[in-house]
């Protein structure tokens, strides 16, 4: 492993977002887990959630909205709400464009088993590919359309259907320190602007992409007016703020009760087959993180298990050494989408390096294809001229 400073308890490096270390070298995420396990009265939190459900139950066409990807967290959230409270939810699904075949099978099975109404939304692909390239250029993260769409579009649906309660899955305190378990974490506009939208609003995107973009197409990526949400008397909360979150146990339950199946993910150990199975661009997202920050998902997953005393730290180190630092085969598909050559992609990613990490492209190894790789959609990407013009405008703005 690269000689980045890492938490002495888990394995998160100094380049992890929001990380700080105490005098013993223990990170704030580990210390946050101590708060979760020892200071939070979960019985009292559960009673608060009972009251919240009862406050909104039966007063509108739907008791709540459940944003849903089909991954472990949203599936567990929907399952728990149906089993524990027997509510009537509207399930809202933002299709970011890369939903894997196995995930869609899981989702359909879940919907039919639980018996729920579902609203699916697929945004304009011609715009999505431009948004991917632009957010890659601006932030070294091509997922702006996904981040913003997942968290803003269900709020527009809440207004349209007049459903004031929106229930999400895990709290951010489980993995970062934007909020702690002792803080009240509402999934609101403040949170959206704090880290979801990468510091780029839909208005910013409209300016960056130029006059050929219809402002209306960016609405799904913008947050609704606060005055309209307040008029609705909305609450947007994480289920994990009221019940202790445990992805391993929850994944086992939905596998048993809903026949939910895990899957292979590029450069992720098979023991974590429940993790990030939603997106066939996940390998590229992780690869970007490795170039920028010097670590990726195996570090994150091993750290969770180390914190929860399910794995020894030395075992986590072995996982990191085996699985990180690999080029995902999905990069070929991504480059087609955004009209870039691989050398250009690497240069853009490296322009977003987080100090003190220094990326070494020569040390990168080849990753393996997943079993469903050949089923992944080769959608029409940006032309080379479109891509070059977009890159040129970005360079001129930033005076490269």
Tab-separated table of C-alpha atoms in Angstrom:
chain	number	residue	atom	x	y	z
A	1	UNK	CA	0.000	0.000	0.000
A	2	UNK	CA	1.045	3.594	-0.573
A	3	UNK	CA	2.492	5.222	2.544
A	4	UNK	CA	-0.483	7.477	3.250
A	5	UNK	CA	-1.293	8.073	6.893
A	6	UNK	CA	-4.094	5.713	7.838
A	7	UNK	CA	-6.366	5.373	10.820
A	8	UNK	CA	-4.690	3.223	13.485
A	9	UNK	CA	-7.975	1.432	14.102
A	10	UNK	CA	-9.546	1.003	10.660
A	11	UNK	CA	-7.815	1.557	7.297
A	12	UNK	CA	-9.121	4.895	6.029
A	13	UNK	CA	-6.317	7.127	4.699
A	14	UNK	CA	-5.736	10.823	5.221
A	15	UNK	CA	-7.178	11.529	1.762
A	16	UNK	CA	-10.656	10.305	2.795
A	17	UNK	CA	-13.216	13.106	2.640
A	18	UNK	CA	-13.922	14.836	6.003
A	19	UNK	CA	-11.350	12.703	7.853
A	20	UNK	CA	-9.484	13.868	10.946
A	21	UNK	CA	-7.418	11.900	13.457
A	22	UNK	CA	-7.308	12.141	17.240
A	23	UNK	CA	-4.146	12.026	19.361
A	24	UNK	CA	-4.096	8.216	19.081
A	25	UNK	CA	-4.367	8.321	15.286
A	26	UNK	CA	-7.969	7.070	15.311
A	27	UNK	CA	-10.215	8.630	12.647
A	28	UNK	CA	-13.421	10.536	13.316
A	29	UNK	CA	-15.490	7.879	11.496
A	30	UNK	CA	-14.328	5.239	13.982
A	31	UNK	CA	-15.017	7.589	16.864
A	32	UNK	CA	-18.440	8.241	15.387
A	33	UNK	CA	-19.166	4.529	15.608
A	34	UNK	CA	-18.446	4.698	19.337
A	35	UNK	CA	-21.158	7.336	19.622
A	36	UNK	CA	-23.531	5.155	17.609
A	37	UNK	CA	-22.887	2.092	19.777
A	38	UNK	CA	-22.616	3.673	23.231
A	39	UNK	CA	-24.344	7.063	23.366
A	40	UNK	CA	-27.438	6.795	21.182
A	41	UNK	CA	-30.613	5.535	22.845
A	42	UNK	CA	-31.943	3.488	19.945
A	43	UNK	CA	-35.135	2.504	21.751
A	44	UNK	CA	-35.970	6.170	22.121
A	45	UNK	CA	-35.044	6.814	18.480
A	46	UNK	CA	-37.357	4.016	17.380
A	47	UNK	CA	-40.224	5.573	19.353
A	48	UNK	CA	-39.538	8.886	17.605
A	49	UNK	CA	-39.812	7.152	14.266
A	50	UNK	CA	-43.043	5.417	15.293
A	51	UNK	CA	-44.492	8.843	16.063
A	52	UNK	CA	-43.265	10.228	12.740
A	53	UNK	CA	-44.938	7.419	10.786
A	54	UNK	CA	-48.193	7.830	12.708
A	55	UNK	CA	-48.154	11.593	12.132
A	56	UNK	CA	-48.256	11.156	8.343
A	57	UNK	CA	-50.025	7.804	7.953
A	58	UNK	CA	-53.304	7.764	6.015
A	59	UNK	CA	-53.510	11.508	5.321
A	60	UNK	CA	-52.530	11.535	1.640
A	61	UNK	CA	-52.631	9.215	-1.359
A	62	UNK	CA	-49.370	7.719	-0.053
A	63	UNK	CA	-47.980	7.573	3.471
A	64	UNK	CA	-44.444	8.338	2.301
A	65	UNK	CA	-42.045	8.325	-0.627
A	66	UNK	CA	-39.182	5.830	-0.646
A	67	UNK	CA	-36.362	6.713	-3.082
A	68	UNK	CA	-35.150	3.407	-4.471
A	69	UNK	CA	-32.106	2.235	-6.425
A	70	UNK	CA	-32.470	-1.496	-5.834
A	71	UNK	CA	-29.240	-1.796	-3.884
A	72	UNK	CA	-28.988	-3.204	-0.388
A	73	UNK	CA	-29.824	-0.007	1.508
A	74	UNK	CA	-32.925	1.129	-0.370
A	75	UNK	CA	-34.205	-2.453	-0.585
A	76	UNK	CA	-33.791	-2.882	3.162
A	77	UNK	CA	-35.494	0.466	3.815
A	78	UNK	CA	-38.523	-0.477	1.730
A	79	UNK	CA	-38.666	-3.987	3.235
A	80	UNK	CA	-38.406	-2.688	6.816
A	81	UNK	CA	-41.099	-0.052	6.338
A	82	UNK	CA	-43.516	-2.539	4.792
A	83	UNK	CA	-42.874	-5.258	7.352
A	84	UNK	CA	-42.709	-3.098	10.477
A	85	UNK	CA	-45.379	-0.494	9.680
A	86	UNK	CA	-47.474	-1.917	6.828
A	87	UNK	CA	-47.508	1.497	5.180
A	88	UNK	CA	-48.500	2.504	1.665
A	89	UNK	CA	-45.396	4.019	0.024
A	90	UNK	CA	-44.752	5.457	-3.402
A	91	UNK	CA	-41.426	4.044	-4.568
A	92	UNK	CA	-39.494	6.546	-6.718
A	93	UNK	CA	-36.653	5.283	-8.870
A	94	UNK	CA	-34.200	7.586	-10.647
A	95	UNK	CA	-32.566	5.581	-13.446
A	96	UNK	CA	-29.061	7.050	-13.779
A	97	UNK	CA	-28.488	5.113	-17.018
A	98	UNK	CA	-26.323	2.221	-15.812
A	99	UNK	CA	-28.650	-0.154	-13.963
A	100	UNK	CA	-27.303	-3.689	-14.192
A	101	UNK	CA	-29.421	-6.656	-15.390
A	102	UNK	CA	-29.235	-8.485	-12.054
A	103	UNK	CA	-30.227	-5.381	-10.155
A	104	UNK	CA	-33.328	-4.908	-12.282
A	105	UNK	CA	-34.342	-8.506	-11.583
A	106	UNK	CA	-33.899	-7.872	-7.868
A	107	UNK	CA	-36.009	-4.727	-8.071
A	108	UNK	CA	-38.887	-6.330	-9.932
A	109	UNK	CA	-38.893	-9.254	-7.519
A	110	UNK	CA	-38.913	-6.856	-4.553
A	111	UNK	CA	-41.785	-4.791	-5.940
A	112	UNK	CA	-43.921	-7.836	-6.647
A	113	UNK	CA	-43.144	-9.544	-3.343
A	114	UNK	CA	-43.940	-6.469	-1.251
A	115	UNK	CA	-46.762	-5.115	-3.415
A	116	UNK	CA	-45.927	-1.437	-3.965
A	117	UNK	CA	-46.593	1.346	-6.469
A	118	UNK	CA	-43.454	2.355	-8.368
A	119	UNK	CA	-42.562	5.445	-10.372
A	120	UNK	CA	-39.505	5.119	-12.645
A	121	UNK	CA	-37.773	8.100	-14.240
A	122	UNK	CA	-35.072	7.994	-16.939
A	123	UNK	CA	-33.498	11.359	-17.795
A	124	UNK	CA	-32.478	12.605	-21.233
A	125	UNK	CA	-29.420	10.555	-22.251
A	126	UNK	CA	-28.091	13.236	-24.620
A	127	UNK	CA	-27.873	15.608	-21.660
A	128	UNK	CA	-26.582	12.942	-19.260
A	129	UNK	CA	-23.477	12.225	-21.329
A	130	UNK	CA	-22.611	15.952	-21.379
A	131	UNK	CA	-23.187	16.196	-17.630
A	132	UNK	CA	-20.900	13.210	-17.068
A	133	UNK	CA	-18.067	14.795	-19.010
A	134	UNK	CA	-18.543	18.204	-17.427
A	135	UNK	CA	-18.553	16.923	-13.838
A	136	UNK	CA	-15.517	14.760	-14.632
A	137	UNK	CA	-13.720	17.887	-15.832
A	138	UNK	CA	-14.857	20.055	-12.928
A	139	UNK	CA	-14.541	17.616	-10.023
A	140	UNK	CA	-12.944	14.399	-11.248
A	141	UNK	CA	-16.322	12.750	-10.587
A	142	UNK	CA	-18.641	11.950	-13.509
A	143	UNK	CA	-21.599	11.101	-11.243
A	144	UNK	CA	-23.038	14.610	-10.747
A	145	UNK	CA	-26.212	13.723	-12.618
A	146	UNK	CA	-26.644	10.642	-10.436
A	147	UNK	CA	-25.866	12.368	-7.105
A	148	UNK	CA	-28.205	15.256	-7.771
A	149	UNK	CA	-30.956	13.340	-9.555
A	150	UNK	CA	-31.290	10.688	-6.864
A	151	UNK	CA	-31.647	13.281	-4.112
A	152	UNK	CA	-33.634	16.018	-5.879
A	153	UNK	CA	-36.042	14.187	-8.186
A	154	UNK	CA	-37.951	12.398	-5.358
A	155	UNK	CA	-38.469	15.800	-3.742
A	156	UNK	CA	-40.158	17.100	-6.912
A	157	UNK	CA	-42.366	13.998	-6.855
A	158	UNK	CA	-43.225	14.718	-3.213
A	159	UNK	CA	-44.555	18.096	-4.324
A	160	UNK	CA	-46.341	16.751	-7.372
A	161	UNK	CA	-48.142	14.001	-5.436
A	162	UNK	CA	-48.421	16.004	-2.203
A	163	UNK	CA	-46.636	13.401	-0.087
A	164	UNK	CA	-44.792	15.228	2.706
A	165	UNK	CA	-42.775	12.339	4.213
A	166	UNK	CA	-39.680	11.071	2.362
A	167	UNK	CA	-37.681	8.210	3.896
A	168	UNK	CA	-34.119	7.418	2.805
A	169	UNK	CA	-31.735	4.701	3.940
A	170	UNK	CA	-28.400	4.989	5.728
A	171	UNK	CA	-27.225	8.253	7.326
A	172	UNK	CA	-24.010	9.827	6.067
A	173	UNK	CA	-22.536	9.490	9.573
A	174	UNK	CA	-22.128	5.785	8.852
A	175	UNK	CA	-19.254	6.507	6.455
A	176	UNK	CA	-18.196	10.176	6.660
A	177	UNK	CA	-18.190	13.095	9.092
A	178	UNK	CA	-20.372	15.605	7.268
A	179	UNK	CA	-22.810	14.851	10.095
A	180	UNK	CA	-22.351	12.917	13.319
A	181	UNK	CA	-24.779	10.504	14.937
A	182	UNK	CA	-25.391	13.132	17.613
A	183	UNK	CA	-26.619	15.630	15.011
A	184	UNK	CA	-30.073	15.629	13.489
A	185	UNK	CA	-29.470	14.784	9.834
A	186	UNK	CA	-32.351	15.881	7.663
A	187	UNK	CA	-32.024	14.989	3.972
A	188	UNK	CA	-32.699	18.551	2.929
A	189	UNK	CA	-31.345	21.327	0.721
A	190	UNK	CA	-28.581	22.118	3.222
A	191	UNK	CA	-27.322	18.542	3.001
A	192	UNK	CA	-27.780	18.586	-0.779
A	193	UNK	CA	-25.565	21.656	-1.144
A	194	UNK	CA	-23.144	20.531	1.539
A	195	UNK	CA	-21.852	17.528	-0.361
A	196	UNK	CA	-24.370	15.875	-2.682
A	197	UNK	CA	-24.072	18.263	-5.646
A	198	UNK	CA	-20.263	18.524	-5.495
A	199	UNK	CA	-20.592	22.288	-5.132
A	200	UNK	CA	-22.145	22.647	-8.604
A	201	UNK	CA	-25.771	23.762	-8.933
A	202	UNK	CA	-27.986	23.078	-11.934
A	203	UNK	CA	-27.658	26.791	-12.799
A	204	UNK	CA	-23.879	26.358	-12.794
A	205	UNK	CA	-24.219	23.437	-15.172
A	206	UNK	CA	-26.470	25.439	-17.479
A	207	UNK	CA	-23.820	28.149	-17.739
A	208	UNK	CA	-20.971	25.681	-18.238
A	209	UNK	CA	-22.714	23.672	-20.939
A	210	UNK	CA	-23.826	26.657	-22.982
A	211	UNK	CA	-26.914	27.860	-24.805
A	212	UNK	CA	-27.721	24.574	-26.557
A	213	UNK	CA	-29.097	23.153	-23.278
A	214	UNK	CA	-32.783	23.582	-22.416
A	215	UNK	CA	-33.092	24.877	-18.854
A	216	UNK	CA	-36.111	22.612	-18.320
A	217	UNK	CA	-33.925	19.520	-18.843
A	218	UNK	CA	-31.917	20.414	-15.734
A	219	UNK	CA	-34.934	20.604	-13.432
A	220	UNK	CA	-34.595	16.979	-12.181
A	221	UNK	CA	-31.108	17.882	-10.896
A	222	UNK	CA	-32.175	21.012	-9.005
A	223	UNK	CA	-33.630	21.170	-5.516
A	224	UNK	CA	-37.282	22.290	-5.283
A	225	UNK	CA	-38.060	25.711	-3.760
A	226	UNK	CA	-37.891	25.552	0.015
A	227	UNK	CA	-41.083	27.592	0.405
A	228	UNK	CA	-43.031	24.949	-1.543
A	229	UNK	CA	-41.607	22.128	0.553
A	230	UNK	CA	-42.396	23.999	3.763
A	231	UNK	CA	-45.931	24.605	2.544
A	232	UNK	CA	-46.186	20.838	2.162
A	233	UNK	CA	-44.947	20.453	5.783
A	234	UNK	CA	-42.311	18.028	4.527
A	235	UNK	CA	-39.919	15.794	6.449
A	236	UNK	CA	-37.042	14.090	4.653
A	237	UNK	CA	-35.187	11.696	6.949
A	238	UNK	CA	-32.840	8.696	7.037
A	239	UNK	CA	-34.207	5.456	8.452
A	240	UNK	CA	-30.684	4.864	9.796
A	241	UNK	CA	-31.088	7.875	12.084
A	242	UNK	CA	-33.744	5.908	13.978
A	243	UNK	CA	-32.570	2.289	13.853
A	244	UNK	CA	-28.921	1.080	14.053
A	245	UNK	CA	-27.606	0.458	10.539
A	246	UNK	CA	-25.851	-2.859	9.810
A	247	UNK	CA	-25.418	-3.566	6.096
A	248	UNK	CA	-24.203	-7.128	6.560
A	249	UNK	CA	-27.149	-8.244	8.656
A	250	UNK	CA	-29.623	-6.302	6.558
A	251	UNK	CA	-28.275	-7.830	3.347
A	252	UNK	CA	-28.691	-11.300	4.808
A	253	UNK	CA	-32.308	-10.561	5.746
A	254	UNK	CA	-33.365	-9.207	2.346
A	255	UNK	CA	-31.591	-12.128	0.656
A	256	UNK	CA	-33.658	-14.550	2.739
A	257	UNK	CA	-36.985	-12.701	2.719
A	258	UNK	CA	-36.976	-11.173	-0.780
A	259	UNK	CA	-34.605	-13.493	-2.663
A	260	UNK	CA	-32.425	-10.415	-3.217
A	261	UNK	CA	-29.167	-11.491	-4.839
A	262	UNK	CA	-25.717	-9.948	-4.669
A	263	UNK	CA	-23.390	-9.708	-7.668
A	264	UNK	CA	-19.819	-9.289	-8.825
A	265	UNK	CA	-18.461	-5.747	-8.838
A	266	UNK	CA	-15.244	-4.788	-10.581
A	267	UNK	CA	-12.230	-4.936	-8.246
A	268	UNK	CA	-14.302	-5.707	-5.150
A	269	UNK	CA	-13.852	-8.973	-3.165
A	270	UNK	CA	-16.603	-11.558	-3.600
A	271	UNK	CA	-17.246	-11.552	0.163
A	272	UNK	CA	-18.809	-8.134	-0.432
A	273	UNK	CA	-21.182	-9.245	-3.174
A	274	UNK	CA	-23.941	-7.125	-1.599
A	275	UNK	CA	-22.047	-3.871	-2.143
A	276	UNK	CA	-22.667	-1.361	-4.972
A	277	UNK	CA	-24.252	-3.794	-7.403
A	278	UNK	CA	-26.480	-1.054	-8.849
A	279	UNK	CA	-24.229	0.451	-11.478
A	280	UNK	CA	-22.020	-0.922	-14.232
A	281	UNK	CA	-19.935	2.255	-14.059
A	282	UNK	CA	-19.055	1.578	-10.406
A	283	UNK	CA	-15.613	0.272	-11.374
A	284	UNK	CA	-14.803	3.526	-13.181
A	285	UNK	CA	-16.024	5.550	-10.210
A	286	UNK	CA	-13.745	3.572	-7.904
A	287	UNK	CA	-10.838	3.868	-10.342
A	288	UNK	CA	-11.200	7.649	-10.335
A	289	UNK	CA	-11.124	7.609	-6.562
A	290	UNK	CA	-7.933	5.572	-6.638
A	291	UNK	CA	-6.247	8.024	-9.006
A	292	UNK	CA	-7.387	11.016	-6.947
A	293	UNK	CA	-7.130	9.718	-3.389
A	294	UNK	CA	-4.995	6.567	-3.473
A	295	UNK	CA	-7.639	4.179	-2.158
A	296	UNK	CA	-10.957	2.724	-3.197
A	297	UNK	CA	-13.902	0.546	-2.150
A	298	UNK	CA	-11.987	-2.406	-0.624
A	299	UNK	CA	-10.493	0.052	1.893
A	300	UNK	CA	-13.961	1.360	2.717
A	301	UNK	CA	-15.455	-2.130	3.104
A	302	UNK	CA	-12.577	-3.621	5.079
A	303	UNK	CA	-12.656	-0.594	7.389
A	304	UNK	CA	-16.336	-1.190	8.156
A	305	UNK	CA	-15.596	-4.791	9.084
A	306	UNK	CA	-12.557	-3.822	11.172
A	307	UNK	CA	-14.613	-1.235	13.088
A	308	UNK	CA	-17.300	-3.813	13.759
A	309	UNK	CA	-14.713	-6.387	14.904
A	310	UNK	CA	-15.551	-8.734	12.031
A	311	UNK	CA	-12.071	-8.600	10.556
A	312	UNK	CA	-8.546	-8.025	11.806
A	313	UNK	CA	-6.773	-4.990	10.452
A	314	UNK	CA	-3.999	-7.110	8.904
A	315	UNK	CA	-6.639	-9.049	6.945
A	316	UNK	CA	-7.992	-5.772	5.612
A	317	UNK	CA	-4.509	-4.788	4.438
A	318	UNK	CA	-4.276	-8.019	2.430
A	319	UNK	CA	-7.623	-7.301	0.752
A	320	UNK	CA	-6.501	-3.802	-0.194
A	321	UNK	CA	-3.226	-5.056	-1.665
A	322	UNK	CA	-5.008	-7.705	-3.725
A	323	UNK	CA	-7.931	-5.701	-5.100
A	324	UNK	CA	-6.963	-2.039	-5.337
A	325	UNK	CA	-4.956	-0.339	-8.067
A	326	UNK	CA	-6.606	-2.096	-11.007
A	327	UNK	CA	-7.982	-0.732	-14.264
A	328	UNK	CA	-11.673	-1.666	-14.662
A	329	UNK	CA	-12.783	-3.089	-18.045
A	330	UNK	CA	-15.806	-0.761	-17.851
A	331	UNK	CA	-13.459	2.148	-18.533
A	332	UNK	CA	-13.622	1.259	-22.242
A	333	UNK	CA	-17.400	1.763	-22.208
A	334	UNK	CA	-17.135	4.993	-20.253
A	335	UNK	CA	-14.611	6.468	-22.677
A	336	UNK	CA	-17.067	5.777	-25.513
A	337	UNK	CA	-19.810	7.596	-23.593
A	338	UNK	CA	-17.826	10.794	-23.083
A	339	UNK	CA	-15.691	10.765	-26.241
A	340	UNK	CA	-12.316	10.760	-24.492
A	341	UNK	CA	-9.102	8.855	-25.066
A	342	UNK	CA	-7.664	7.030	-22.079
A	343	UNK	CA	-4.637	9.307	-21.816
A	344	UNK	CA	-6.961	12.313	-21.598
A	345	UNK	CA	-9.045	10.614	-18.932
A	346	UNK	CA	-5.965	9.935	-16.790
A	347	UNK	CA	-4.720	13.518	-17.166
A	348	UNK	CA	-8.102	14.919	-16.118
A	349	UNK	CA	-8.315	12.564	-13.130
A	350	UNK	CA	-4.775	13.389	-12.000
A	351	UNK	CA	-5.573	17.110	-12.123
A	352	UNK	CA	-7.884	16.395	-9.163
A	353	UNK	CA	-5.350	14.547	-6.989
A	354	UNK	CA	-5.795	15.028	-3.249
A	355	UNK	CA	-2.521	15.791	-1.476
A	356	UNK	CA	-0.345	14.092	-0.308
A	357	UNK	CA	-1.319	11.253	-2.653
A	358	UNK	CA	0.731	10.956	-5.860
A	359	UNK	CA	-0.703	8.646	-8.484
A	360	UNK	CA	1.601	6.183	-10.271
A	361	UNK	CA	-0.044	5.044	-13.506
A	362	UNK	CA	2.772	2.571	-14.167
A	363	UNK	CA	1.736	0.560	-11.098
A	364	UNK	CA	-1.834	-0.026	-12.348
A	365	UNK	CA	-2.818	-3.632	-13.074
A	366	UNK	CA	-5.616	-4.983	-15.262
A	367	UNK	CA	-8.914	-5.867	-13.603
A	368	UNK	CA	-11.241	-8.682	-14.629
A	369	UNK	CA	-14.583	-8.431	-16.382
A	370	UNK	CA	-17.719	-9.343	-14.456
A	371	UNK	CA	-19.932	-12.171	-15.683
A	372	UNK	CA	-22.519	-9.758	-17.150
A	373	UNK	CA	-20.054	-7.357	-18.777
A	374	UNK	CA	-21.149	-8.175	-22.333
A	375	UNK	CA	-24.760	-7.299	-21.438
A	376	UNK	CA	-23.891	-3.722	-20.462
A	377	UNK	CA	-25.411	-1.110	-22.713
A	378	UNK	CA	-23.168	0.601	-25.274
A	379	UNK	CA	-25.301	3.731	-25.602
A	380	UNK	CA	-24.376	6.329	-28.179
A	381	UNK	CA	-21.713	8.586	-26.703
A	382	UNK	CA	-20.520	12.089	-27.425
A	383	UNK	CA	-18.832	12.563	-30.767
A	384	UNK	CA	-15.121	13.306	-30.667
A	385	UNK	CA	-15.774	16.887	-31.771
A	386	UNK	CA	-18.436	17.422	-29.091
A	387	UNK	CA	-16.088	16.097	-26.450
A	388	UNK	CA	-13.106	18.160	-27.597
A	389	UNK	CA	-15.188	21.349	-27.710
A	390	UNK	CA	-16.481	20.749	-24.190
A	391	UNK	CA	-12.956	20.097	-22.902
A	392	UNK	CA	-11.700	23.194	-24.714
A	393	UNK	CA	-14.317	25.432	-23.056
A	394	UNK	CA	-13.396	23.974	-19.646
A	395	UNK	CA	-9.686	24.635	-20.220
A	396	UNK	CA	-10.336	28.192	-21.369
A	397	UNK	CA	-12.433	28.927	-18.259
A	398	UNK	CA	-9.757	27.476	-15.999
A	399	UNK	CA	-6.836	28.990	-17.952
A	400	UNK	CA	-4.997	25.729	-18.583
